[in-house]
Amino acid sequence: AQTVTQSQPEMSVQEAETVTLSCTYDTSENNYYLFWYKQPPSRQMILVIRQEAYKQQNATENRFSVNFQKAAKSFSLKISDSQLGDTAMYFCAFILTGAGSYQLTFGKGTKLSVIP
Amino acid sequence: EPEVTQTPSHQVTQMGQEVILRCVPISNHLYFYWYRQILGQKVEFLVSFYNNEISEKSEIFDDQFSVERPDGSNFTLKIRSTKLEDSAMYFCASKIGSTDTQYFGPGTRLTVL
């Protein structure tokens, strides 16, 4: 079974600063994707960024980037130039790939507060 | 941009009653999911649906739960006899193919009294 661990229940960052959220995962499989989802107070789940395990290059999406360390099974999210709208719960998630309708496995989340 | 929609946004029901939560996945998507999130906890997988049948389900998805795709657009989750512990946010998600990203709907908040 796959597990996802987010060791930081809460974090805060000053507006315009950079913050890094941690995520580790455990799997014996080799083919998978990793995601960060954002959940603002509205509680909608919004995709932030995705990383395919077979890609060595770290994914980036505007102010969001990841540090994917496959050997260490680590997948951290860096948010640059933090904005007030970044205040949300952030969930790290894992999914196996290949033929099938695989489920997402989520971590417990990190609550990020951006302070003006 | 197409998106997953869910209705109602909030459902309040009495314990023991049946509820049906509705989802309209993105139109060309083939894989459908239900997840739930109890307040303050992580998102948990309930069931996946492909080719008009359940492909995977979790331990949470017991005989009180069922899913259906009654027509070409809707995907429903039925809870036959609700319990207090069914109170949660229920998310529908869909994706095009087996290796694609799942896109989530806005959720239905279910409150069982």
Coordinates of C-alpha atoms in Angstrom, one line a residue:
Chain A
A1 CA 0.0 0.0 0.0
Q2 CA 1.1 3.5 -0.7
T3 CA 1.4 6.1 2.0
V4 CA 1.9 9.9 1.9
T5 CA 3.3 11.9 4.8
Q6 CA 3.2 15.6 5.3
S7 CA 5.1 16.4 8.5
Q8 CA 4.1 20.1 8.8
P9 CA 0.5 20.5 10.0
E10 CA 0.7 24.3 9.8
M11 CA 3.0 26.9 8.3
S12 CA 3.0 30.6 7.8
V13 CA 4.9 32.9 5.5
Q14 CA 5.1 36.6 5.0
E15 CA 3.5 38.0 1.8
A16 CA 6.1 38.1 -1.1
E17 CA 8.4 35.6 0.7
T18 CA 9.1 32.0 -0.3
V19 CA 7.9 28.9 1.6
T20 CA 8.5 25.2 1.1
L21 CA 6.1 22.5 2.1
S22 CA 7.4 19.0 2.7
C23 CA 6.0 15.7 1.5
T24 CA 7.4 12.1 1.6
Y25 CA 5.8 9.0 0.3
D26 CA 6.4 5.3 0.4
T27 CA 5.8 2.9 -2.5
S28 CA 7.5 -0.2 -3.9
E29 CA 6.3 0.7 -7.4
N30 CA 8.3 2.5 -10.0
N31 CA 5.6 4.2 -12.1
Y32 CA 3.6 6.9 -10.5
Y33 CA 2.6 10.5 -10.5
L34 CA 2.7 13.0 -7.6
F35 CA 0.5 16.0 -7.1
W36 CA 0.0 19.0 -5.0
Y37 CA -3.6 20.1 -4.5
K38 CA -4.7 23.3 -2.9
Q39 CA -7.9 23.6 -0.8
P40 CA -8.9 27.2 0.1
P41 CA -11.6 27.9 2.7
S42 CA -14.2 27.2 0.0
R43 CA -13.0 23.6 0.3
Q44 CA -12.8 23.0 -3.4
M45 CA -9.8 20.9 -4.4
I46 CA -7.6 22.7 -7.0
L47 CA -4.7 21.1 -8.8
V48 CA -1.5 23.1 -8.2
I49 CA 1.2 21.0 -9.9
R50 CA 1.9 17.5 -11.1
Q51 CA 5.1 15.5 -11.4
E52 CA 5.6 12.3 -13.4
A53 CA 8.0 10.0 -11.6
Y54 CA 9.8 9.1 -14.8
K55 CA 10.8 12.7 -15.4
Q56 CA 14.0 13.9 -13.8
Q57 CA 13.2 17.5 -14.4
N58 CA 11.3 19.2 -11.6
A59 CA 7.9 20.5 -12.6
T60 CA 7.2 24.2 -12.4
E61 CA 3.9 26.2 -12.7
N62 CA 4.4 30.0 -12.5
R63 CA 5.2 30.7 -8.8
F64 CA 5.0 27.0 -7.8
S65 CA 7.8 24.5 -8.3
V66 CA 8.6 21.1 -6.8
N67 CA 11.8 19.4 -5.6
F68 CA 11.3 15.8 -6.6
Q69 CA 13.9 13.4 -5.1
K70 CA 12.9 10.0 -6.3
A71 CA 15.5 8.0 -4.4
A72 CA 14.6 9.8 -1.2
K73 CA 10.9 9.5 -2.0
S74 CA 10.5 13.2 -1.3
F75 CA 8.3 15.7 -3.1
S76 CA 8.4 19.2 -1.7
L77 CA 6.4 22.3 -3.0
K78 CA 8.0 25.7 -3.2
I79 CA 5.8 28.7 -3.4
S80 CA 7.7 31.9 -4.5
D81 CA 6.4 35.4 -4.0
S82 CA 3.6 34.2 -1.7
Q83 CA 0.3 36.0 -2.1
L84 CA -2.7 36.3 0.3
G85 CA -4.7 34.1 -2.1
D86 CA -2.2 31.2 -1.4
T87 CA -3.7 30.8 2.0
A88 CA -5.2 27.3 2.0
M89 CA -4.7 23.7 2.9
Y90 CA -2.2 22.0 0.7
F91 CA -2.4 18.3 0.1
C92 CA 0.3 16.1 -1.4
A93 CA -1.1 13.1 -3.3
F94 CA 0.2 10.0 -5.1
I95 CA -1.2 7.8 -7.8
L96 CA 0.1 4.7 -9.5
T97 CA 0.0 4.8 -13.3
G98 CA -0.5 2.2 -15.9
A99 CA -3.7 0.5 -17.1
G100 CA -6.3 1.0 -14.5
S101 CA -8.4 3.5 -12.6
Y102 CA -6.1 4.1 -9.8
Q103 CA -7.1 6.1 -6.7
L104 CA -5.3 9.1 -5.3
T105 CA -3.8 8.7 -1.9
F106 CA -3.6 11.9 0.0
G107 CA -1.4 13.2 2.9
K108 CA -3.0 14.8 5.9
G109 CA -2.3 18.3 4.6
T110 CA -0.4 21.4 5.6
K111 CA -2.3 24.5 6.5
L112 CA -0.5 27.5 5.0
S113 CA -1.2 31.0 6.1
V114 CA 0.1 34.0 4.2
I115 CA 0.6 37.0 6.5
P116 CA 0.2 40.5 5.1
Chain B
E1 CA -12.7 25.6 -19.4
P2 CA -14.8 22.5 -18.7
E3 CA -15.2 21.6 -15.0
V4 CA -16.8 19.0 -12.8
T5 CA -20.0 20.1 -11.2
Q6 CA -21.8 18.8 -8.1
T7 CA -25.2 19.3 -6.6
P8 CA -26.4 20.1 -4.1
S9 CA -23.6 22.2 -2.5
H10 CA -25.0 21.4 0.9
Q11 CA -27.4 18.6 2.0
V12 CA -28.8 18.3 5.4
T13 CA -30.6 15.0 6.3
Q14 CA -31.9 13.0 9.2
M15 CA -30.1 9.9 10.3
G16 CA -31.5 6.8 8.6
Q17 CA -32.6 8.7 5.5
E18 CA -31.4 8.1 2.0
V19 CA -29.4 10.7 0.1
I20 CA -28.3 11.0 -3.5
L21 CA -25.3 13.2 -4.3
R22 CA -25.0 14.2 -8.0
C23 CA -22.0 14.9 -10.1
V24 CA -21.6 15.9 -13.7
P25 CA -18.1 14.9 -14.8
I26 CA -16.2 16.6 -17.6
S27 CA -17.9 15.4 -20.8
N28 CA -15.1 13.5 -22.5
H29 CA -13.8 11.9 -19.3
L30 CA -14.0 8.1 -18.8
Y31 CA -13.0 7.5 -15.2
F32 CA -15.0 8.7 -12.3
Y33 CA -14.4 8.8 -8.6
W34 CA -15.9 9.7 -5.3
Y35 CA -13.8 10.8 -2.3
R36 CA -14.9 12.1 1.1
Q37 CA -13.3 14.4 3.6
I38 CA -14.4 14.4 7.2
L39 CA -13.9 17.9 8.6
G40 CA -10.3 18.5 9.6
Q41 CA -9.1 15.2 8.1
K42 CA -7.5 14.1 4.9
V43 CA -9.3 13.2 1.7
E44 CA -10.2 9.5 1.5
F45 CA -11.0 7.4 -1.6
L46 CA -14.4 5.8 -1.7
V47 CA -14.9 4.3 -5.2
S48 CA -13.8 4.4 -8.8
F49 CA -16.0 3.7 -11.8
Y50 CA -15.0 2.9 -15.4
N51 CA -16.9 1.4 -18.3
N52 CA -20.1 1.3 -16.4
E53 CA -18.9 -0.6 -13.5
I54 CA -17.0 -0.2 -10.2
S55 CA -13.3 -0.8 -10.8
E56 CA -12.1 -0.3 -7.2
K57 CA -13.6 0.5 -3.8
S58 CA -12.3 1.2 -0.3
E59 CA -13.3 -0.4 3.0
I60 CA -15.5 2.7 3.6
F61 CA -17.7 1.9 0.6
D62 CA -19.8 -0.7 2.3
D63 CA -23.3 -2.0 1.4
Q64 CA -24.9 1.3 2.4
F65 CA -23.2 3.0 -0.6
S66 CA -23.9 2.7 -4.3
V67 CA -22.9 4.5 -7.4
E68 CA -24.6 4.8 -10.7
R69 CA -24.2 6.5 -14.1
P70 CA -27.9 6.6 -15.1
D71 CA -27.3 8.5 -18.3
G72 CA -24.4 9.9 -20.4
S73 CA -23.7 12.8 -18.1
N74 CA -24.6 12.2 -14.4
F75 CA -22.6 10.2 -11.9
T76 CA -24.4 9.7 -8.6
L77 CA -23.5 8.5 -5.1
K78 CA -26.3 7.0 -3.0
I79 CA -26.1 6.5 0.7
R80 CA -29.0 4.2 1.6
S81 CA -29.4 4.8 5.3
T82 CA -27.2 7.7 6.5
K83 CA -25.3 7.6 9.8
L84 CA -24.0 10.5 11.9
E85 CA -20.4 9.5 10.8
D86 CA -21.4 10.0 7.1
S87 CA -21.2 13.8 7.7
A88 CA -18.4 14.9 5.5
M89 CA -17.5 16.8 2.3
Y90 CA -18.0 14.5 -0.7
F91 CA -15.9 15.1 -3.8
C92 CA -16.5 13.8 -7.3
A93 CA -13.6 13.6 -9.6
S94 CA -13.0 12.6 -13.2
K95 CA -10.2 12.0 -15.7
I96 CA -9.9 11.3 -19.4
G97 CA -7.5 8.4 -19.4
S98 CA -5.8 6.1 -16.9
T99 CA -2.6 8.2 -16.7
D100 CA -4.3 11.6 -16.6
T101 CA -4.9 14.1 -13.8
Q102 CA -8.1 13.8 -11.8
Y103 CA -10.2 17.0 -11.7
F104 CA -12.3 17.6 -8.7
G105 CA -15.8 19.1 -8.4
P106 CA -16.5 21.7 -5.7
G107 CA -17.9 19.1 -3.3
T108 CA -21.2 18.5 -1.5
R109 CA -21.2 19.1 2.2
L110 CA -23.4 16.4 3.8
T111 CA -24.7 17.0 7.3
V112 CA -26.4 14.1 9.0
L113 CA -28.5 15.1 12.1

